[in-house]
Amino acid sequence: MAKKTSRQYVCKACGAVHAKWAGQCDACQEWNTLEEMAVEPLAASSASPRAGKGRRVQLHGLGGKVELPPRTGTGIAELDRVLGGGLVPASVVLVGGDPGIGKSTLLLQAASRLAGKGERVLYISGEEAVDQIRLRAIRLEVVESSLDLAASINVADIVATLEAEPDVKVVVIDSIQTMWLETVDSAPGTVSQVRACAFELIRAAKRRGFSLILVGHVTKEGALAGPRVLEHMVDAVMYFEGDRGHQFRILRAAKNRYGATDEIGVFAMTDRGLEEVSNPSALFLAERRGNIAGSAVFAGLEGSRPVLLEVQALLSPKGGDGAPRRAVVGWDSGRLAMLLAVLETRCGLKLSGMDVYLNVAGGLRVVEPAADLAVAAALVSAASGVPTSPGAVYFGEVGLSGEVRQVSQADARLKEAAKLGFTQAVLPRRIARGSARSRPPEGMSLLELGHISDLVGPDVEAE
Ligand code: TYD
Ligand code: MG
């Protein structure tokens, strides 16, 4: 009989480990996500030296000389930005995202750019045959590069190949869910296989010093044993997001041991692969139509980067007897509820009989509280039927008493707005004269608000 104690149950959705099987995961409340996992294979396959015979580790002072890791730029600036400046040797990056979002496309482009720069790069696909990858390369017009391809799902073979190729700098594994280790007794894509395969590949990367990029599919239902169970094993986790109906794709770092996690890279999917979008504001605002009530432009920040976005609000009389609808895309619904309450209570706006729809155009998700003022402006404009001034951008946090609060990096936001031809900024009132904010950019007038009720008054439209 199998030893009971050597089994664990791991949730495919959140990675929580349970001693007993259950229909529902205690940690994330998902149903049918627990999967049996053997404990030994990982330890056995690691072939580590016998426990109990350790050597003394070297100790270092905190004040010693710091050596920054060398970086290899991928040649794709938007990707390098999210990586924190390029790939670090012996580091492991996990790129997660929905199937079909463009992970293979992005990595094939990056891999061929790197190979074009003279680096030795291996692109190993467990999903596509070599010919399919070649066809994609023709479509992406990257055929001339000296990239090495392989189609394999066998991790033992892959590791053996890597051992025989000492000068490899970067290895792409597409995808980790297709990889398979003979020593693990379960199908590819299961938690045990994904973990054991990742472990072997990561060990090879650390030993040989190449950068490893793992692709991982993740679905909303967490149907595949995906990136979640790997997050703690890798140095950086990036998610490739976007709506497949939209052209934009956003690469976002969720974890990065070698860089900031709030940077984003913006791409557009074209018929010749992913194109970098170095000026996302222009792209996000490209389809904006002036003179329509319910729209306001938010001057936001994504990481260190200012991004202008259009916030759209639509109000319609509530249908039926139930509670009014509040539908939000790209923003927090709790935050919308708060803002609606503030507008009702502090500004006398009547919204409780209305269904409210809010949309951040372009498919980006905004998490900054600084978006409050732009959302409020869109709502006020929708309620009054008066468009916001087409040349105005908005930013500022709104408190529960309706006060408009300071937000960080006003200067960067103003500069971006001026660059795109905006002429007015509606923003929080300066607390002290001559404080942090410098003079506004040329041609930009500032409308400083102390209270959100100033939005409802005539002064905004008067400009
Ligand atoms: P892919 O990179 O295969 O996605 P993933 O690896 O994340 O599953 O991208 C697949 C989608 O991208 C597919 O629907 C077709 C589209 N695509 C383009 O629009 N243009 C292109 O040049 C390429 C290569 C793909
Ligand atoms: Mg793919």
PDB file of N, CA and C in Angstrom, residues 57-65:
ATOM      1  N   VAL A  57      28.512  27.878   5.675  1.00  0.00           N
ATOM      2  CA  VAL A  57      28.318  28.890   4.628  1.00  0.00           C
ATOM      3  C   VAL A  57      29.128  30.127   4.967  1.00  0.00           C
ATOM      4  N   GLN A  58      29.489  30.866   3.923  1.00  0.00           N
ATOM      5  CA  GLN A  58      30.294  32.065   4.129  1.00  0.00           C
ATOM      6  C   GLN A  58      29.393  33.201   4.599  1.00  0.00           C
ATOM      7  N   LEU A  59      29.853  33.969   5.574  1.00  0.00           N
ATOM      8  CA  LEU A  59      29.066  35.090   6.082  1.00  0.00           C
ATOM      9  C   LEU A  59      29.647  36.403   5.559  1.00  0.00           C
ATOM     10  N   HIS A  60      28.751  37.374   5.294  1.00  0.00           N
ATOM     11  CA  HIS A  60      29.214  38.652   4.736  1.00  0.00           C
ATOM     12  C   HIS A  60      28.675  39.802   5.562  1.00  0.00           C
ATOM     13  N   GLY A  61      29.396  40.915   5.578  1.00  0.00           N
ATOM     14  CA  GLY A  61      28.894  42.118   6.237  1.00  0.00           C
ATOM     15  C   GLY A  61      27.912  42.834   5.334  1.00  0.00           C
ATOM     16  N   LEU A  62      26.931  43.495   5.927  1.00  0.00           N
ATOM     17  CA  LEU A  62      25.909  44.188   5.135  1.00  0.00           C
ATOM     18  C   LEU A  62      26.513  45.360   4.366  1.00  0.00           C
ATOM     19  N   GLY A  63      27.559  45.959   4.922  1.00  0.00           N
ATOM     20  CA  GLY A  63      28.113  47.169   4.313  1.00  0.00           C
ATOM     21  C   GLY A  63      29.089  46.932   3.179  1.00  0.00           C
ATOM     22  N   GLY A  64      29.198  45.710   2.700  1.00  0.00           N
ATOM     23  CA  GLY A  64      30.190  45.398   1.652  1.00  0.00           C
ATOM     24  C   GLY A  64      29.896  46.058   0.327  1.00  0.00           C
ATOM     25  N   LYS A  65      30.820  45.913  -0.609  1.00  0.00           N
ATOM     26  CA  LYS A  65      30.660  46.513  -1.932  1.00  0.00           C
ATOM     27  C   LYS A  65      29.532  45.793  -2.689  1.00  0.00           C
TER      28      LYS A  65
END
